[in-house]
Amino acid sequence: MLFRSVMFGAFGQTKTWLATRPDGTLRPLTNADYYKAGAVTGTIAAFVEGPIDFYKSQIQVQIIRSRADPNYKPAYTTVFDCVKATIRTNGFKGPFQGLGATLVRNAPANSVYLGSFEVMKDQMAAYRNCKKTELPAAWVITAGGLGGLLYWLAIYPVDVIKSAMATDSIEPSKRKYPNMATTYKKLMADGGPSRFYRGFTPCLARAMPANGVMLYTVDKVTALLNK
């Protein structure tokens, strides 16, 4: 919830900033503006999404290990325990483990994701000779679904690298994946190019309906708030 609020809030504010002329008047946004706004949004959102993903990944990997090995004893029993451990070990930079990979993923991914969504809505509105706010729900959902699909097509291998770094040990001396270059080499050695596409098909299958409905909802709520 927090991450999505920050992301869509940043996207709206960035679009307004790009559309504002030096004299304070507004100009129409170009296709390039939408992609720029998406990139800025992804960069800003990474600083919120990074810690959330990191803690989620740390807890998830413990659950997986517990199911595979009944004798495994989780290092943390709660998310709060995990937060305390990471800050105690690495200070306040602890929650940002893998942030570099998150930034490399988020900026281009959200540029493609949000930029394509807005451009497709513009094209659809021009085709139907109507305002974007007048587009039928099915058309907006389709644009959002395709935007979500393009998001994962653009950066899935980078997300695999990011996930490996986020699930790694919080202790620097014990990390298997200390940086993106090392992570790439080790994952490539582990399974070749296909290692970067594990889980790709179900991710794409989920991307279209989930993002279509979400972006349609955001679009409608934004329109209502702007009235």
CSV table of C-alpha atoms in Angstrom, one decimal:
chain,number,residue,atom,x,y,z
A,1,MET,CA,0.0,0.0,0.0
A,2,LEU,CA,2.7,2.5,1.0
A,3,PHE,CA,4.9,1.6,-2.0
A,4,ARG,CA,2.0,2.0,-4.4
A,5,SER,CA,1.0,5.3,-2.9
A,6,VAL,CA,4.5,6.7,-3.2
A,7,MET,CA,4.9,5.4,-6.8
A,8,PHE,CA,1.7,6.8,-8.2
A,9,GLY,CA,2.0,10.0,-6.2
A,10,ALA,CA,5.5,10.5,-7.6
A,11,PHE,CA,4.3,9.7,-11.1
A,12,GLY,CA,1.5,12.3,-10.9
A,13,GLN,CA,3.8,15.0,-9.4
A,14,THR,CA,6.5,14.3,-12.0
A,15,LYS,CA,4.0,14.6,-14.9
A,16,THR,CA,2.8,17.9,-13.5
A,17,TRP,CA,6.4,19.1,-13.1
A,18,LEU,CA,7.3,18.2,-16.7
A,19,ALA,CA,4.1,19.9,-18.0
A,20,THR,CA,4.7,23.2,-16.2
A,21,ARG,CA,6.3,25.9,-18.3
A,22,PRO,CA,8.7,28.5,-16.6
A,23,ASP,CA,5.8,31.0,-16.5
A,24,GLY,CA,3.6,28.6,-14.6
A,25,THR,CA,1.3,27.6,-17.5
A,26,LEU,CA,0.8,24.0,-18.5
A,27,ARG,CA,1.7,22.4,-21.8
A,28,PRO,CA,0.5,19.0,-23.2
A,29,LEU,CA,2.8,16.1,-22.3
A,30,THR,CA,4.7,14.4,-25.1
A,31,ASN,CA,5.3,10.7,-25.4
A,32,ALA,CA,8.9,11.2,-24.2
A,33,ASP,CA,7.6,13.1,-21.1
A,34,TYR,CA,5.6,10.0,-20.0
A,35,TYR,CA,8.7,7.8,-20.3
A,36,LYS,CA,10.8,10.3,-18.4
A,37,ALA,CA,8.2,10.6,-15.7
A,38,GLY,CA,8.1,6.8,-15.4
A,39,ALA,CA,11.9,6.7,-15.0
A,40,VAL,CA,11.9,9.3,-12.3
A,41,THR,CA,9.1,7.5,-10.5
A,42,GLY,CA,10.9,4.2,-10.6
A,43,THR,CA,14.0,5.9,-9.1
A,44,ILE,CA,12.1,7.5,-6.3
A,45,ALA,CA,10.0,4.4,-5.6
A,46,ALA,CA,13.1,2.2,-5.3
A,47,PHE,CA,14.0,3.8,-1.9
A,48,VAL,CA,10.6,2.7,-0.5
A,49,GLU,CA,10.3,-0.6,-2.4
A,50,GLY,CA,13.8,-1.7,-1.8
A,51,PRO,CA,13.5,-2.2,2.0
A,52,ILE,CA,10.0,-3.7,1.7
A,53,ASP,CA,11.2,-6.2,-0.9
A,54,PHE,CA,14.3,-7.0,1.2
A,55,TYR,CA,12.4,-7.9,4.4
A,56,LYS,CA,9.8,-9.8,2.5
A,57,SER,CA,12.5,-11.8,0.7
A,58,GLN,CA,14.4,-12.5,4.0
A,59,ILE,CA,11.3,-13.9,5.6
A,60,GLN,CA,10.2,-15.9,2.5
A,61,VAL,CA,13.6,-17.6,2.2
A,62,GLN,CA,13.3,-18.7,5.8
A,63,ILE,CA,9.8,-20.2,5.2
A,64,ILE,CA,11.2,-22.1,2.2
A,65,ARG,CA,14.1,-23.4,4.1
A,66,SER,CA,11.9,-24.5,7.1
A,67,ARG,CA,9.6,-26.5,4.7
A,68,ALA,CA,12.6,-28.2,3.1
A,69,ASP,CA,14.5,-28.9,6.4
A,70,PRO,CA,12.4,-29.7,9.6
A,71,ASN,CA,15.6,-29.1,11.6
A,72,TYR,CA,16.2,-25.6,10.2
A,73,LYS,CA,15.9,-22.9,12.9
A,74,PRO,CA,14.9,-19.5,11.4
A,75,ALA,CA,17.2,-16.6,12.3
A,76,TYR,CA,14.1,-14.3,12.7
A,77,THR,CA,10.7,-15.2,14.1
A,78,THR,CA,9.1,-11.9,13.0
A,79,VAL,CA,9.7,-9.1,10.6
A,80,PHE,CA,10.6,-6.8,13.5
A,81,ASP,CA,13.4,-9.3,14.5
A,82,CYS,CA,14.7,-9.1,11.0
A,83,VAL,CA,14.7,-5.3,11.0
A,84,LYS,CA,16.5,-5.2,14.3
A,85,ALA,CA,19.1,-7.7,13.1
A,86,THR,CA,19.9,-5.9,9.9
A,87,ILE,CA,20.2,-2.5,11.6
A,88,ARG,CA,22.4,-4.0,14.3
A,89,THR,CA,24.6,-5.6,11.7
A,90,ASN,CA,24.8,-3.0,9.0
A,91,GLY,CA,23.3,0.2,10.5
A,92,PHE,CA,20.6,2.1,8.7
A,93,LYS,CA,22.0,1.0,5.3
A,94,GLY,CA,21.0,-2.6,6.2
A,95,PRO,CA,17.4,-2.4,4.8
A,96,PHE,CA,18.9,-1.2,1.5
A,97,GLN,CA,20.8,-4.4,0.7
A,98,GLY,CA,20.6,-4.8,-3.1
A,99,LEU,CA,19.4,-1.2,-3.6
A,100,GLY,CA,21.7,-0.8,-6.7
A,101,ALA,CA,20.0,-3.7,-8.4
A,102,THR,CA,16.6,-2.3,-7.5
A,103,LEU,CA,17.5,1.1,-9.0
A,104,VAL,CA,18.8,-0.6,-12.2
A,105,ARG,CA,15.6,-2.5,-12.4
A,106,ASN,CA,13.1,0.2,-11.4
A,107,ALA,CA,14.1,3.2,-13.6
A,108,PRO,CA,13.8,1.5,-17.0
A,109,ALA,CA,11.0,-0.8,-15.9
A,110,ASN,CA,8.7,1.9,-14.7
A,111,SER,CA,9.7,4.1,-17.7
A,112,VAL,CA,8.4,1.4,-20.0
A,113,TYR,CA,5.5,0.4,-17.7
A,114,LEU,CA,3.9,3.8,-16.9
A,115,GLY,CA,5.1,5.5,-20.0
A,116,SER,CA,3.6,2.9,-22.3
A,117,PHE,CA,0.3,2.9,-20.3
A,118,GLU,CA,-0.1,6.7,-20.8
A,119,VAL,CA,1.0,6.6,-24.5
A,120,MET,CA,-1.4,3.7,-25.3
A,121,LYS,CA,-4.3,5.6,-23.6
A,122,ASP,CA,-3.4,8.7,-25.7
A,123,GLN,CA,-3.5,6.6,-28.9
A,124,MET,CA,-6.7,4.9,-27.9
A,125,ALA,CA,-8.4,8.2,-27.2
A,126,ALA,CA,-7.3,9.6,-30.5
A,127,TYR,CA,-8.6,6.5,-32.3
A,128,ARG,CA,-12.0,6.8,-30.5
A,129,ASN,CA,-12.0,10.6,-30.8
A,130,CYS,CA,-12.6,11.1,-27.1
A,131,LYS,CA,-10.9,12.2,-23.9
A,132,LYS,CA,-8.7,9.7,-22.1
A,133,THR,CA,-11.1,9.9,-19.1
A,134,GLU,CA,-13.9,8.8,-21.4
A,135,LEU,CA,-12.2,5.6,-22.5
A,136,PRO,CA,-14.2,2.4,-21.8
A,137,ALA,CA,-12.9,0.3,-18.8
A,138,ALA,CA,-11.9,-2.6,-21.1
A,139,TRP,CA,-9.6,-0.3,-23.1
A,140,VAL,CA,-7.9,1.2,-20.0
A,141,ILE,CA,-7.5,-2.3,-18.5
A,142,THR,CA,-6.0,-3.5,-21.8
A,143,ALA,CA,-3.5,-0.6,-21.8
A,144,GLY,CA,-2.6,-1.3,-18.1
A,145,GLY,CA,-2.2,-5.1,-18.8
A,146,LEU,CA,0.1,-4.5,-21.7
A,147,GLY,CA,2.1,-2.0,-19.7
A,148,GLY,CA,2.5,-4.6,-17.0
A,149,LEU,CA,3.6,-7.2,-19.6
A,150,LEU,CA,6.2,-4.8,-21.0
A,151,TYR,CA,7.5,-4.1,-17.5
A,152,TRP,CA,8.5,-7.7,-17.0
A,153,LEU,CA,9.7,-8.3,-20.6
A,154,ALA,CA,12.1,-5.3,-20.1
A,155,ILE,CA,13.8,-6.3,-16.9
A,156,TYR,CA,13.0,-9.8,-15.7
A,157,PRO,CA,16.7,-10.9,-15.6
A,158,VAL,CA,17.6,-7.9,-13.5
A,159,ASP,CA,14.8,-8.7,-11.1
A,160,VAL,CA,16.3,-12.2,-10.7
A,161,ILE,CA,19.7,-10.6,-9.8
A,162,LYS,CA,18.0,-8.2,-7.4
A,163,SER,CA,16.1,-11.1,-5.7
A,164,ALA,CA,19.3,-13.1,-5.2
A,165,MET,CA,21.0,-10.2,-3.5
A,166,ALA,CA,17.9,-9.5,-1.3
A,167,THR,CA,17.8,-13.1,0.0
A,168,ASP,CA,21.5,-13.2,0.7
A,169,SER,CA,23.0,-13.1,4.2
A,170,ILE,CA,22.8,-9.8,6.0
A,171,GLU,CA,26.4,-10.3,7.2
A,172,PRO,CA,28.7,-8.9,4.5
A,173,SER,CA,31.4,-11.5,5.1
A,174,LYS,CA,29.0,-14.4,4.5
A,175,ARG,CA,27.4,-13.0,1.3
A,176,LYS,CA,27.4,-15.1,-1.8
A,177,TYR,CA,26.1,-12.2,-3.9
A,178,PRO,CA,28.0,-9.1,-2.7
A,179,ASN,CA,27.4,-7.0,-5.9
A,180,MET,CA,25.6,-7.2,-9.3
A,181,ALA,CA,28.6,-8.4,-11.3
A,182,THR,CA,29.4,-11.3,-9.0
A,183,THR,CA,25.7,-12.2,-8.8
A,184,TYR,CA,25.4,-12.3,-12.6
A,185,LYS,CA,28.5,-14.5,-12.9
A,186,LYS,CA,27.3,-17.0,-10.2
A,187,LEU,CA,23.8,-17.2,-11.5
A,188,MET,CA,25.1,-17.7,-15.0
A,189,ALA,CA,27.4,-20.5,-13.8
A,190,ASP,CA,24.5,-22.0,-11.9
A,191,GLY,CA,22.2,-22.5,-14.9
A,192,GLY,CA,23.3,-20.5,-17.9
A,193,PRO,CA,20.9,-17.9,-19.5
A,194,SER,CA,17.8,-19.9,-18.5
A,195,ARG,CA,18.7,-19.3,-14.9
A,196,PHE,CA,17.6,-15.7,-15.4
A,197,TYR,CA,14.1,-16.8,-16.6
A,198,ARG,CA,12.9,-19.1,-13.9
A,199,GLY,CA,9.3,-18.3,-13.1
A,200,PHE,CA,9.1,-16.1,-16.1
A,201,THR,CA,5.9,-17.7,-17.6
A,202,PRO,CA,3.7,-17.5,-14.5
A,203,CYS,CA,5.0,-13.9,-13.9
A,204,LEU,CA,3.8,-12.9,-17.4
A,205,ALA,CA,0.5,-14.7,-16.9
A,206,ARG,CA,-0.2,-12.7,-13.7
A,207,ALA,CA,1.1,-9.4,-15.0
A,208,MET,CA,-1.6,-8.6,-17.5
A,209,PRO,CA,-4.8,-9.0,-15.3
A,210,ALA,CA,-3.2,-7.7,-12.2
A,211,ASN,CA,-1.7,-4.6,-13.7
A,212,GLY,CA,-4.7,-4.0,-15.9
A,213,VAL,CA,-7.1,-3.8,-13.0
A,214,MET,CA,-4.7,-1.9,-10.8
A,215,LEU,CA,-3.9,0.8,-13.3
A,216,TYR,CA,-7.6,1.1,-14.2
A,217,THR,CA,-8.4,1.6,-10.6
A,218,VAL,CA,-5.7,4.2,-10.1
A,219,ASP,CA,-6.8,6.0,-13.3
A,220,LYS,CA,-10.4,6.2,-12.1
A,221,VAL,CA,-9.5,7.3,-8.5
A,222,THR,CA,-7.2,10.0,-9.9
A,223,ALA,CA,-9.9,11.3,-12.3
A,224,LEU,CA,-12.3,11.5,-9.3
A,225,LEU,CA,-9.8,13.4,-7.2
A,226,ASN,CA,-9.0,15.8,-9.9
A,227,LYS,CA,-12.7,16.8,-10.4
